[in-house]
Coordinates of C-alpha atoms and ligand atoms in Angstrom, one line a residue:
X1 CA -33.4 3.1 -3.4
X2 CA -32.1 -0.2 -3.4
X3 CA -33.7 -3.1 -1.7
X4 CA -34.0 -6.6 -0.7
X5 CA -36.6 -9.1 -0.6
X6 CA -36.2 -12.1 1.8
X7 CA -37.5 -15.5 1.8
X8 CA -38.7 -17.2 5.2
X9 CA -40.4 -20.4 6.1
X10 CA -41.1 -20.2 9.8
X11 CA -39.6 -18.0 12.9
X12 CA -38.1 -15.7 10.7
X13 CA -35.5 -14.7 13.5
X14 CA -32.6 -13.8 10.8
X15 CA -35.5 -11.9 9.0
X16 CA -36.2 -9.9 12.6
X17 CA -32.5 -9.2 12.6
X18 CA -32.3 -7.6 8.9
X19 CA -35.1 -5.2 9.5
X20 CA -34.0 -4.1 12.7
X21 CA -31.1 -3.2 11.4
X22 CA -32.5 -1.2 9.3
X23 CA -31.9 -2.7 5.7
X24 CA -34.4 -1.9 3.2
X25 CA -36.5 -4.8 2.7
X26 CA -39.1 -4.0 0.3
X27 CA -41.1 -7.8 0.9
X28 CA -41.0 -10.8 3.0
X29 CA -42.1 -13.8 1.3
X30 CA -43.1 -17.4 2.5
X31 CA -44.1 -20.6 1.5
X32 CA -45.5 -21.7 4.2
X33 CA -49.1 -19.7 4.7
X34 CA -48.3 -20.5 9.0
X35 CA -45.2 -19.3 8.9
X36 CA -44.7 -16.6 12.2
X37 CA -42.3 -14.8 11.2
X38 CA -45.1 -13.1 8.5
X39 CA -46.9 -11.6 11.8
X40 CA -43.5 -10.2 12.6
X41 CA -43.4 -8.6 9.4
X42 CA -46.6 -7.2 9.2
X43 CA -46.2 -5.2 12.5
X44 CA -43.5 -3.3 10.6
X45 CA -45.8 -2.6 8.0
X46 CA -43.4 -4.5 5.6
X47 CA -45.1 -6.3 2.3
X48 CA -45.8 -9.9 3.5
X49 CA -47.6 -12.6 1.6
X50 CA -47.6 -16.6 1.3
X51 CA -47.1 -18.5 -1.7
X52 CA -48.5 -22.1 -0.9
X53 CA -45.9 -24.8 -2.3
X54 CA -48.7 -27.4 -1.7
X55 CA -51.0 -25.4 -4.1
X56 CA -48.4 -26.6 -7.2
X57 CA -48.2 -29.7 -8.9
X58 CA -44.3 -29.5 -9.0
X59 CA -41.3 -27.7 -7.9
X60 CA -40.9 -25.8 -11.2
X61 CA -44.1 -24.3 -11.4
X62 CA -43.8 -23.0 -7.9
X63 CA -40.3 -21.3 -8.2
X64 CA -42.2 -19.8 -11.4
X65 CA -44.8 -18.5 -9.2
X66 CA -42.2 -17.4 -6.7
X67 CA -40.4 -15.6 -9.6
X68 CA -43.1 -13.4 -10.3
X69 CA -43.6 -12.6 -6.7
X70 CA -40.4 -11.4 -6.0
X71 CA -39.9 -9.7 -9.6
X72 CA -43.0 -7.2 -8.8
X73 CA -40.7 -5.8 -6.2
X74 CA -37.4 -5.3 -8.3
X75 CA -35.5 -6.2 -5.9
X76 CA -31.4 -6.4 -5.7
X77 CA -30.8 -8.8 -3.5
X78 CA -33.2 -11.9 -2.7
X79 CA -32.4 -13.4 0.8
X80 CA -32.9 -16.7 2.0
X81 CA -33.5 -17.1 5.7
X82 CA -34.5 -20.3 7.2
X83 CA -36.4 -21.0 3.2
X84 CA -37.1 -24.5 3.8
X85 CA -37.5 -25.3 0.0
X86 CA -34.7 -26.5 -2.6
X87 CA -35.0 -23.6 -5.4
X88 CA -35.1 -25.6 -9.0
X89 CA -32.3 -24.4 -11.5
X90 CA -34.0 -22.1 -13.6
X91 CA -34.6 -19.9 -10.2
X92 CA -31.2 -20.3 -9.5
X93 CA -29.9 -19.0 -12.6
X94 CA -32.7 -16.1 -13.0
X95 CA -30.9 -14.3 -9.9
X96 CA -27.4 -15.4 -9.6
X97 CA -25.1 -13.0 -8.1
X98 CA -28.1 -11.7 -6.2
X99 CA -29.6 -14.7 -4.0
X100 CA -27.9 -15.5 -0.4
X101 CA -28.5 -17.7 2.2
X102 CA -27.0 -18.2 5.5
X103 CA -27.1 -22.0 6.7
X104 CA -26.0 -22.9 10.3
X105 CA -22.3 -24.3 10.1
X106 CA -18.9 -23.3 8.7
X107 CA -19.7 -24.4 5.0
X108 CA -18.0 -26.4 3.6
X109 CA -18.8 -28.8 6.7
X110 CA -22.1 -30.2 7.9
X111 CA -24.1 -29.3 4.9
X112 CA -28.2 -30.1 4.9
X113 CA -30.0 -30.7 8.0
X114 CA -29.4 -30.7 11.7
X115 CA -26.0 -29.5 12.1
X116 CA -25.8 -28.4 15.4
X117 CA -26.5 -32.2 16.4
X118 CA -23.7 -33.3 13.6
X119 CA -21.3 -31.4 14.9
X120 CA -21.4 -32.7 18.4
X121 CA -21.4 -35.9 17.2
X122 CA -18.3 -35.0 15.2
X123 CA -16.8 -34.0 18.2
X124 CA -15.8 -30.6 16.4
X125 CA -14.4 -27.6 19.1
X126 CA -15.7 -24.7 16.6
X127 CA -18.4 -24.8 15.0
X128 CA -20.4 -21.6 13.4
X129 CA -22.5 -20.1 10.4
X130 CA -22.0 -19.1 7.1
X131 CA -23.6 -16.8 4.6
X132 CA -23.0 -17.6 1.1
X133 CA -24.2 -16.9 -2.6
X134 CA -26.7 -19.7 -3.6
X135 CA -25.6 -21.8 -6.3
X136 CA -27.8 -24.7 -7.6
X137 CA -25.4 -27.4 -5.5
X138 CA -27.4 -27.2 -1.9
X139 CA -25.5 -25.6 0.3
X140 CA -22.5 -24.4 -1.5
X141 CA -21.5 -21.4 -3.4
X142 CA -19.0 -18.8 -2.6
X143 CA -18.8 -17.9 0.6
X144 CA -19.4 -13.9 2.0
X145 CA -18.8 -14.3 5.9
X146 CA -18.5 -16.4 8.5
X147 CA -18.7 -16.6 12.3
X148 CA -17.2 -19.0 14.7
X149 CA -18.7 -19.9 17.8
X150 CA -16.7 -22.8 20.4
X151 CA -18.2 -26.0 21.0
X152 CA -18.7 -26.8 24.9
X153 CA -18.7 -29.4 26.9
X154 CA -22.0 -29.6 28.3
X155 CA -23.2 -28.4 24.9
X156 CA -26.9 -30.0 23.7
X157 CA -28.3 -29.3 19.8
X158 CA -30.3 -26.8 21.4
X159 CA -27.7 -24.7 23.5
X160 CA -25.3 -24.7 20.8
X161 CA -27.9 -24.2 18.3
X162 CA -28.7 -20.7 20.3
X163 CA -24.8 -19.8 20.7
X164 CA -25.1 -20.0 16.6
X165 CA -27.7 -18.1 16.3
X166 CA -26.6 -14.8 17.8
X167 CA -24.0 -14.8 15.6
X168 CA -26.4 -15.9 12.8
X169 CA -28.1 -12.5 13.6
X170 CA -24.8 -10.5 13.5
X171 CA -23.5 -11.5 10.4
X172 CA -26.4 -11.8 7.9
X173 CA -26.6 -8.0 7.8
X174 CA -23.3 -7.3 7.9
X175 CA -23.6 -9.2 4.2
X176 CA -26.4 -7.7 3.1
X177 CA -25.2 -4.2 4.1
X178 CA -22.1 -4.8 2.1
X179 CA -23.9 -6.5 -1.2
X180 CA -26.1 -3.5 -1.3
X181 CA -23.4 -0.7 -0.7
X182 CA -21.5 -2.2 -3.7
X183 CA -18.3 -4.0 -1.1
X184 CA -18.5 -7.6 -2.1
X185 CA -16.9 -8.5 -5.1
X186 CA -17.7 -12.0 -6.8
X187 CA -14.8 -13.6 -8.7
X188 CA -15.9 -17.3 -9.6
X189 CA -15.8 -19.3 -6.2
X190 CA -14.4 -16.4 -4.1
X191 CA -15.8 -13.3 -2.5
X192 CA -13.8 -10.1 -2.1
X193 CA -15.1 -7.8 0.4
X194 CA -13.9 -4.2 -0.5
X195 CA -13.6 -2.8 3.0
X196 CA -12.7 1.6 4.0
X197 CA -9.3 -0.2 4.7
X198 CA -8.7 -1.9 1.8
X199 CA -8.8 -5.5 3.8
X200 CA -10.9 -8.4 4.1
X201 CA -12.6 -9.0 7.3
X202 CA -14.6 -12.2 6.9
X203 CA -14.8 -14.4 9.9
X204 CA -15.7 -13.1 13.2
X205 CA -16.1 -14.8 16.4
X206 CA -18.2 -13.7 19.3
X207 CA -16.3 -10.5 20.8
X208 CA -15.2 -9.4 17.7
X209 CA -16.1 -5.9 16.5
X210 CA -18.2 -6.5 13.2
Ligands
GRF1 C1 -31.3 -20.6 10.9 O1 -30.6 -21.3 11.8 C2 -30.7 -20.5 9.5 O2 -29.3 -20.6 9.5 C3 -31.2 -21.8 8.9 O3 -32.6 -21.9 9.3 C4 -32.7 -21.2 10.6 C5 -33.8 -20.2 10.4 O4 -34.1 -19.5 11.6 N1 -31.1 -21.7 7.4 P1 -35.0 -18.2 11.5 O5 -36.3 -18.6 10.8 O6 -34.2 -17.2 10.8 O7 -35.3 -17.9 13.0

């Protein structure tokens, strides 16, 4: 059976999502020993262990460490959900084609940290959340799905942050779902999802069917 192994460093509310909808996640993995979403985890019975970044001298040896970790499992698709750590190259390159991430805008904008407060000071009327295949440039690579959400008025970081979110937790399994039945086809920077109907759905919007 296929299965995926998913990367967390703290809530672990896009991890929640993927195991409730029932994808096959064989481990959940963090590196960050306090992280919560390991209790989560746990109560599912689901592998869940942390690998201390403090406890290495450097970034290498830690991804190496990391490396093994997820390798035990044999997993075929590693997913990053809210993994606070830049990945060095060499992990990178060991599982391209097979590492994702979802980061909270529509890549290419607002790429790093706090977004949600970015865009309202952009003054941008969409905003949203994109799931992607990691290449080593942060934040890039070629793009799977997106959802947009609208920007309010009386939006803060927080309430817009949470509008985000739900759609955060709609479409990371819709990706994973398709990477592992075989839909998504990579070809360089683009993603072709291989739908029953032959088309391409890949940006949905609160209210649209998934
Ligand atoms: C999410 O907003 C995700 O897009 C970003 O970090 C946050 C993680 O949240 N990369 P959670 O740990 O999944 O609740």
């Amino acid at each position: 059976m296929k299965s995926v192994v998913i990367l967390i460093s703290g809530r672990g509310s896009n991890m929640q999502a993927l195991v409730e909808a029932g994808l096959p996640v064989a481990a959940v993995i963090s590196n960050n020993p306090a992280a919560e979403g390991l209790a989560f985890a746990r109560t599912r019975n689901i592998s869940a262990h942390a690998i201390n970044h403090r406890a290495f001298s450097d970034r290498v040896a830690f991804d190496a460490a990391l490396t093994e970790a997820i390798d035990a499992y044999k997993p075929d698709l590693i997913v990053l959900a809210g993994f606070m750590r830049i990945l060095s190259e060499p992990f990178v390159d060991h599982y391209q084609g097979r590492l994702i991430n979802i980061h909270p805008s529509l890549l290419p904008a607002f790429t790093g940290l706090d977004t949600h407060q970015r865009a309202l000071g952009e003054g941008v009327k969409i905003h949203g959340c994109t799931v992607h295949f990691v290449t080593s440039q942060l934040d890039h690579g070629p793009i799977i799905i997106q959802a947009a959400v609208p920007v309010l008025a009386d939006d803060t970081p927080a309430t817009l942050a949470a509008r985000v979110l739900a759609q955060e937790h709609r479409i990371y399994p819709q990706a994973v779902r398709w990477f592992l039945q075989g839909q998504i086809v990579l070809a360089g920077n683009h993603v072709e999802i291989k739908t029953a109907a032959g088309g391409q759905e890949v940006l949905y919007s609160p209210g649209i069917e998934l």
